[in-house]
Amino acid sequence: MSEPTVFVFANADPERRGLSRMEGAGCRLTYGEEAWLTPGCVYEDDMAARAAESVAMTGTSIRSAPVNRRVIEGAQRLRIIAKCTVGTDDIDVEAATDLGIMVTHAPTQANWGGVAEGAMAMILTMLKRNREKDARVKAGGWKDDSLIGTYLGRRDEDGYPGLTVGIIGFGRIGGRMAELLTPWHVRLIVCDPFVEEEKFARYGVEKVDLDTLLRESDIVTMHPTLNPTSRRMMGTDQFRAMKPTALFVNTSRGGTMDEVALADAIEAGEIAGAALDVFLDEPMDPDSKLLRMGNEVLLSPHNISHNHGGGLGPGIHWAADAVLTALRGEVPDNVFNPDVLPRWRERFGGNALIG
């Protein structure tokens, strides 16, 4: 039995925890180039050439050199693309499904739970003005009315109405956000047309359409997957529909928003500010106006989920498990495109490439 080739297109395993397992099972590993992660560059030819001989592909996010239809079609023996992240927006899942190839992902609780925790931290940092308080004290200052924060609760003894938080996308992360926010007694409204009605009732939230959410929310927090319906769903018109006092939070994917429109909306006073962990180009475009907006924005380098013991670590093991299971001719857990399974079983079921 010849060594099956596994193409690691974007290596996230410097400690070789998953890589060593695949090598130990008899796989030959080939690797993508670090330059492929550079925003704005195109490496489709190189990606396709490297994938052609592979029976499996695995890696972290690689938006500058996505695994597109051409790459997948050229890999005639490919049976699985295993992401060590929860997101699959850099994979042409439709093409993989058409061609009978499984796509798996890694929705580890440490990862998606960490995103919700990070989004909460961003919201509280902005509302409670923690950065500004820290800077003032370190500069020798003390109390000042400009440092007054925002009360979250639904109602106090003076009848303060509290805040309305709008959650866009009600999957794992959106649901955890609702759980984390419920004890704060805010009003929770949610927009997700693809979620069953029972889930809204179970979490005690109000289901609304996007226009209502934008109009009524004091905080808009984004948690959809990136797909054709969510791509650039937040643009000029949507930001103008928000309250001028509202905060926009995005810890989902940069492609869900128009960054230029967001910066313009903040600059024009159409919204109060933004907290962002994701961007269209990563690292950010150094000319982005968002980098020069001071405390009106809070920025994070797309690692909001990275806690000790979390981050990509668990996902690396999940991806290695998926590759090894598929190469034994079996179906792994966490298949993102389950519609492919009948055809996949016809092509590869029971056909083991490793022992």
Coordinates of C-alpha atoms in Angstrom, one line a residue:
M1 CA 0.0 0.0 0.0
S2 CA 1.6 3.3 -1.1
E3 CA 1.7 6.3 1.2
P4 CA -1.4 8.4 0.8
T5 CA -0.6 12.1 0.4
V6 CA -2.2 14.6 2.8
F7 CA -1.9 18.3 1.7
V8 CA -1.6 20.6 4.7
F9 CA -2.6 23.8 2.9
A10 CA -2.4 26.1 5.9
N11 CA -0.5 24.7 8.8
A12 CA -1.8 25.5 12.3
D13 CA 0.1 22.8 14.1
P14 CA 3.6 23.9 14.9
E15 CA 3.8 21.4 17.7
R16 CA 2.9 18.6 15.3
R17 CA 0.3 17.1 17.4
G18 CA -2.0 16.2 14.6
L19 CA 0.7 16.0 11.9
S20 CA 2.6 13.3 13.8
R21 CA -0.5 11.3 14.1
M22 CA -1.1 11.3 10.4
E23 CA 2.5 10.5 9.7
G24 CA 2.4 7.7 12.2
A25 CA -0.6 6.2 10.3
G26 CA 1.5 6.1 7.2
C27 CA 0.6 9.4 5.5
R28 CA 3.0 11.5 3.5
L29 CA 2.5 15.2 4.2
T30 CA 3.0 18.1 1.8
Y31 CA 2.6 21.7 2.9
G32 CA 1.4 25.0 1.6
E33 CA 3.5 28.1 1.6
E34 CA 3.4 30.8 4.3
A35 CA 3.2 33.4 1.6
W36 CA -0.3 32.0 0.7
L37 CA -1.6 33.7 3.8
T38 CA -0.7 37.2 2.6
P39 CA -3.9 39.2 2.0
G40 CA -4.6 40.3 -1.6
C41 CA -2.3 37.8 -3.3
V42 CA -3.4 35.0 -5.6
Y43 CA -1.8 31.6 -5.5
E44 CA -4.5 29.5 -7.2
D45 CA -2.1 27.8 -9.6
D46 CA 0.3 26.8 -6.8
M47 CA -2.6 25.6 -4.6
A48 CA -4.1 23.5 -7.5
A49 CA -0.7 21.9 -8.3
R50 CA 0.0 21.0 -4.7
A51 CA -3.5 19.5 -4.3
A52 CA -3.5 17.4 -7.4
E53 CA -1.9 14.4 -5.9
S54 CA -3.7 14.5 -2.5
V55 CA -6.2 12.2 -1.1
A56 CA -6.9 14.6 1.8
M57 CA -6.5 18.2 2.5
T58 CA -6.4 19.9 5.9
G59 CA -5.6 23.2 7.5
T60 CA -6.8 26.5 9.1
S61 CA -8.3 29.4 7.3
I62 CA -6.7 30.5 4.0
R63 CA -8.8 33.3 2.4
S64 CA -6.1 34.5 0.1
A65 CA -5.7 31.1 -1.5
P66 CA -9.1 29.5 -1.1
V67 CA -9.9 25.9 -1.9
N68 CA -12.1 26.6 -4.9
R69 CA -13.7 24.5 -7.6
R70 CA -10.7 24.4 -9.8
V71 CA -8.5 23.2 -7.0
I72 CA -11.0 20.5 -6.0
E73 CA -11.7 19.3 -9.5
G74 CA -8.0 18.8 -10.2
A75 CA -7.6 16.5 -7.2
Q76 CA -9.0 13.3 -8.7
R77 CA -8.3 11.1 -5.6
L78 CA -9.4 13.7 -3.0
R79 CA -11.9 12.3 -0.5
I80 CA -11.9 14.9 2.4
I81 CA -11.1 18.5 3.2
A82 CA -10.8 18.8 7.0
K83 CA -10.7 22.2 8.6
C84 CA -9.4 22.7 12.1
T85 CA -11.6 25.8 12.4
V86 CA -15.4 26.1 12.7
G87 CA -15.5 28.3 9.5
T88 CA -15.6 26.8 6.0
D89 CA -16.0 30.0 4.0
D90 CA -12.6 29.5 2.4
I91 CA -13.8 26.2 0.9
D92 CA -16.1 25.9 -2.1
V93 CA -18.4 23.5 -0.2
E94 CA -20.9 23.4 -3.1
A95 CA -18.1 22.2 -5.5
A96 CA -16.9 19.6 -3.0
T97 CA -20.5 18.3 -2.6
D98 CA -20.9 18.1 -6.4
L99 CA -17.7 16.1 -6.7
G100 CA -18.5 13.7 -3.8
I101 CA -15.9 15.1 -1.4
M102 CA -16.6 15.5 2.3
V103 CA -15.9 18.8 4.1
T104 CA -15.5 18.6 7.9
H105 CA -15.0 21.4 10.4
A106 CA -14.2 21.8 14.1
P107 CA -16.9 23.5 16.1
T108 CA -15.1 22.8 19.4
Q109 CA -16.8 24.3 22.5
A110 CA -13.5 25.9 23.5
N111 CA -13.6 27.8 20.2
W112 CA -17.2 28.8 19.7
G113 CA -17.6 29.4 23.5
G114 CA -14.5 31.5 23.4
V115 CA -15.9 33.7 20.7
A116 CA -19.0 34.4 22.8
E117 CA -16.9 35.2 25.8
G118 CA -14.7 37.6 23.7
A119 CA -17.7 39.3 22.2
M120 CA -19.1 39.9 25.8
A121 CA -15.7 41.3 26.8
M122 CA -15.7 43.7 23.9
I123 CA -19.2 44.9 24.7
L124 CA -18.4 45.5 28.3
T125 CA -15.1 47.2 27.5
M126 CA -16.9 49.6 25.2
L127 CA -19.9 50.2 27.4
K128 CA -18.0 50.6 30.7
R129 CA -15.2 52.6 29.1
N130 CA -12.5 50.5 30.7
R131 CA -9.7 51.5 28.4
E132 CA -10.3 55.2 29.0
K133 CA -10.5 54.8 32.8
D134 CA -7.2 52.8 32.7
A135 CA -5.5 55.4 30.5
R136 CA -6.7 58.3 32.7
V137 CA -5.4 56.8 36.0
K138 CA -2.1 55.9 34.4
A139 CA -1.7 59.5 33.1
G140 CA -2.2 60.8 36.7
G141 CA -5.8 61.7 36.4
W142 CA -8.8 60.5 38.4
K143 CA -12.6 60.7 38.1
D144 CA -14.2 62.5 35.2
D145 CA -17.8 62.6 33.8
S146 CA -16.4 61.4 30.4
L147 CA -15.7 58.0 32.0
I148 CA -19.3 57.3 32.9
G149 CA -20.4 53.9 31.7
T150 CA -23.7 52.4 30.6
Y151 CA -26.1 50.4 32.7
L152 CA -27.2 47.2 31.0
G153 CA -30.2 46.1 33.1
R154 CA -33.8 46.1 31.9
R155 CA -35.1 48.4 34.6
D156 CA -33.9 50.0 37.9
E157 CA -35.7 51.9 40.6
D158 CA -35.7 55.0 38.5
G159 CA -37.4 53.3 35.6
Y160 CA -34.3 53.3 33.3
P161 CA -35.3 51.1 30.3
G162 CA -32.0 49.4 29.9
L163 CA -30.5 48.1 26.7
T164 CA -31.7 46.1 23.8
V165 CA -29.2 43.7 22.3
G166 CA -29.7 42.4 18.8
I167 CA -28.1 39.1 17.9
I168 CA -27.7 38.4 14.1
G169 CA -27.2 34.6 13.6
F170 CA -28.5 32.2 16.2
G171 CA -26.2 29.2 15.9
R172 CA -23.9 27.9 18.6
I173 CA -22.3 31.3 19.3
G174 CA -25.5 33.3 19.0
G175 CA -27.1 30.9 21.5
R176 CA -24.2 31.2 23.9
M177 CA -24.5 35.0 23.7
A178 CA -28.1 34.8 24.7
E179 CA -27.2 32.6 27.7
L180 CA -24.4 35.0 28.8
L181 CA -26.6 38.1 28.4
T182 CA -29.8 36.8 30.0
P183 CA -28.6 37.4 33.6
W184 CA -28.0 41.0 32.7
H185 CA -31.7 41.5 32.1
V186 CA -31.3 43.1 28.8
R187 CA -34.0 42.8 26.1
L188 CA -32.8 40.2 23.6
I189 CA -33.9 40.3 20.0
V190 CA -32.6 37.9 17.4
C191 CA -32.6 37.7 13.6
D192 CA -32.0 34.3 12.0
P193 CA -34.5 33.1 9.3
F194 CA -32.9 29.6 9.2
V195 CA -33.4 28.6 12.8
E196 CA -36.4 26.7 14.0
E197 CA -39.0 28.6 16.1
E198 CA -38.5 26.3 19.1
K199 CA -35.0 27.6 19.7
F200 CA -36.1 31.2 20.1
A201 CA -38.7 30.1 22.7
R202 CA -36.2 27.9 24.5
Y203 CA -33.7 30.8 24.9
G204 CA -36.4 33.3 25.8
V205 CA -35.6 35.7 23.0
E206 CA -37.7 37.7 20.5
K207 CA -37.5 36.7 16.9
V208 CA -37.5 39.8 14.6
D209 CA -36.5 40.7 11.1
L210 CA -33.3 42.5 10.3
D211 CA -34.8 45.9 9.8
T212 CA -36.5 45.7 13.2
L213 CA -33.3 44.5 14.9
L214 CA -31.2 47.3 13.5
R215 CA -33.8 50.0 14.3
E216 CA -34.4 48.9 17.9
S217 CA -31.0 47.6 19.1
D218 CA -28.5 49.5 21.3
I219 CA -25.9 46.8 20.5
V220 CA -25.8 44.8 17.3
T221 CA -23.6 41.7 17.6
M222 CA -22.9 39.6 14.5
H223 CA -22.7 35.7 14.7
P224 CA -23.8 34.3 11.3
T225 CA -21.7 32.0 9.2
L226 CA -20.4 33.5 6.0
N227 CA -22.5 32.4 3.1
P228 CA -24.3 34.0 0.1
T229 CA -27.1 35.4 2.3
S230 CA -24.8 36.9 4.9
R231 CA -22.0 38.3 2.7
R232 CA -21.8 42.1 3.1
M233 CA -25.2 42.0 4.8
M234 CA -24.1 45.1 6.8
G235 CA -23.5 48.0 4.5
T236 CA -24.3 51.7 4.2
D237 CA -28.1 51.3 4.4
Q238 CA -27.9 49.0 7.4
F239 CA -25.6 51.2 9.4
R240 CA -27.8 54.2 8.7
A241 CA -30.8 52.2 10.0
M242 CA -29.1 51.8 13.4
K243 CA -29.5 54.2 16.4
P244 CA -26.8 56.9 16.4
T245 CA -26.0 55.7 20.0
A246 CA -25.7 52.1 19.0
L247 CA -22.6 49.8 19.1
F248 CA -21.8 47.4 16.3
V249 CA -19.9 44.2 17.2
N250 CA -18.5 41.7 14.7
T251 CA -16.8 38.5 15.8
S252 CA -18.1 36.3 13.0
R253 CA -16.4 37.0 9.6
G254 CA -15.1 40.2 8.0
G255 CA -17.0 39.4 4.8
T256 CA -20.3 40.0 6.5
M257 CA -19.8 43.7 6.6
D258 CA -18.6 46.6 4.4
E259 CA -15.7 48.0 6.4
V260 CA -15.6 51.3 4.5
A261 CA -19.3 51.8 5.1
L262 CA -18.8 51.0 8.8
A263 CA -15.9 53.5 9.1
D264 CA -18.0 56.2 7.3
A265 CA -21.0 55.5 9.6
I266 CA -18.8 56.0 12.7
E267 CA -17.2 59.1 11.2
A268 CA -20.6 60.6 10.3
G269 CA -22.0 59.9 13.8
E270 CA -24.6 57.5 12.3
I271 CA -23.5 54.9 14.9
A272 CA -21.5 55.4 18.1
G273 CA -18.7 52.9 17.6
A274 CA -17.7 49.3 16.8
A275 CA -15.8 46.4 18.3
L276 CA -14.3 44.1 15.7
D277 CA -12.3 40.8 15.7
V278 CA -12.7 40.1 12.0
F279 CA -11.8 42.0 8.8
L280 CA -12.0 41.5 5.0
D281 CA -8.3 41.4 4.8
E282 CA -6.3 39.9 7.6
P283 CA -4.0 41.4 8.7
M284 CA -5.9 44.7 8.2
D285 CA -5.3 47.1 5.4
P286 CA -2.8 49.6 7.0
D287 CA -4.7 52.4 5.2
S288 CA -8.0 51.5 6.9
K289 CA -9.7 54.4 8.6
L290 CA -10.7 52.1 11.4
L291 CA -7.1 52.1 12.6
R292 CA -7.2 55.8 13.3
M293 CA -10.5 56.1 15.2
G294 CA -9.3 55.9 18.7
N295 CA -11.7 54.7 21.4
E296 CA -14.6 54.8 19.0
V297 CA -13.4 51.4 17.9
L298 CA -12.0 48.3 19.7
L299 CA -10.0 46.0 17.4
S300 CA -8.7 42.5 17.9
P301 CA -6.6 40.3 15.5
H302 CA -9.1 37.6 14.8
N303 CA -8.2 35.6 17.9
I304 CA -11.1 36.4 20.1
S305 CA -11.6 32.7 20.9
H306 CA -8.1 32.0 21.9
N307 CA -8.1 30.9 25.5
H308 CA -5.6 28.7 27.2
G309 CA -6.5 25.1 26.2
G310 CA -8.7 26.5 23.4
G311 CA -8.0 28.3 20.1
L312 CA -7.2 26.0 17.3
G313 CA -5.7 23.3 19.6
P314 CA -8.7 21.1 19.9
G315 CA -9.6 21.6 16.3
I316 CA -6.2 20.3 15.2
H317 CA -7.1 17.0 16.8
W318 CA -10.6 17.0 15.3
A319 CA -9.2 17.6 11.8
A320 CA -6.6 14.8 12.2
D321 CA -9.3 12.4 13.4
A322 CA -11.4 13.3 10.4
V323 CA -8.6 12.7 7.9
L324 CA -7.6 9.4 9.4
T325 CA -11.2 8.2 9.6
A326 CA -11.9 9.1 5.9
L327 CA -8.7 7.4 4.8
R328 CA -9.9 4.2 6.5
G329 CA -13.0 4.5 4.3
E330 CA -15.3 5.6 7.2
V331 CA -17.4 8.7 7.8
P332 CA -15.9 11.0 10.5
D333 CA -17.9 13.3 12.8
N334 CA -18.6 16.9 12.0
V335 CA -19.3 16.6 8.3
F336 CA -20.3 20.1 7.2
N337 CA -21.9 18.9 3.9
P338 CA -23.9 15.8 4.9
D339 CA -25.7 15.8 1.6
V340 CA -22.5 14.4 0.1
L341 CA -22.5 11.2 2.1
P342 CA -24.5 8.8 -0.2
R343 CA -22.1 9.6 -3.1
W344 CA -19.1 9.6 -0.9
R345 CA -19.9 6.1 0.4
E346 CA -20.3 5.0 -3.2
R347 CA -16.8 6.3 -4.1
F348 CA -14.8 5.6 -0.9
G349 CA -16.8 3.7 1.6
G350 CA -14.9 0.7 2.9
N351 CA -11.9 1.5 0.7
A352 CA -9.1 1.9 3.2
L353 CA -5.8 3.7 2.3
I354 CA -4.3 3.2 5.8
G355 CA -4.5 0.4 8.4

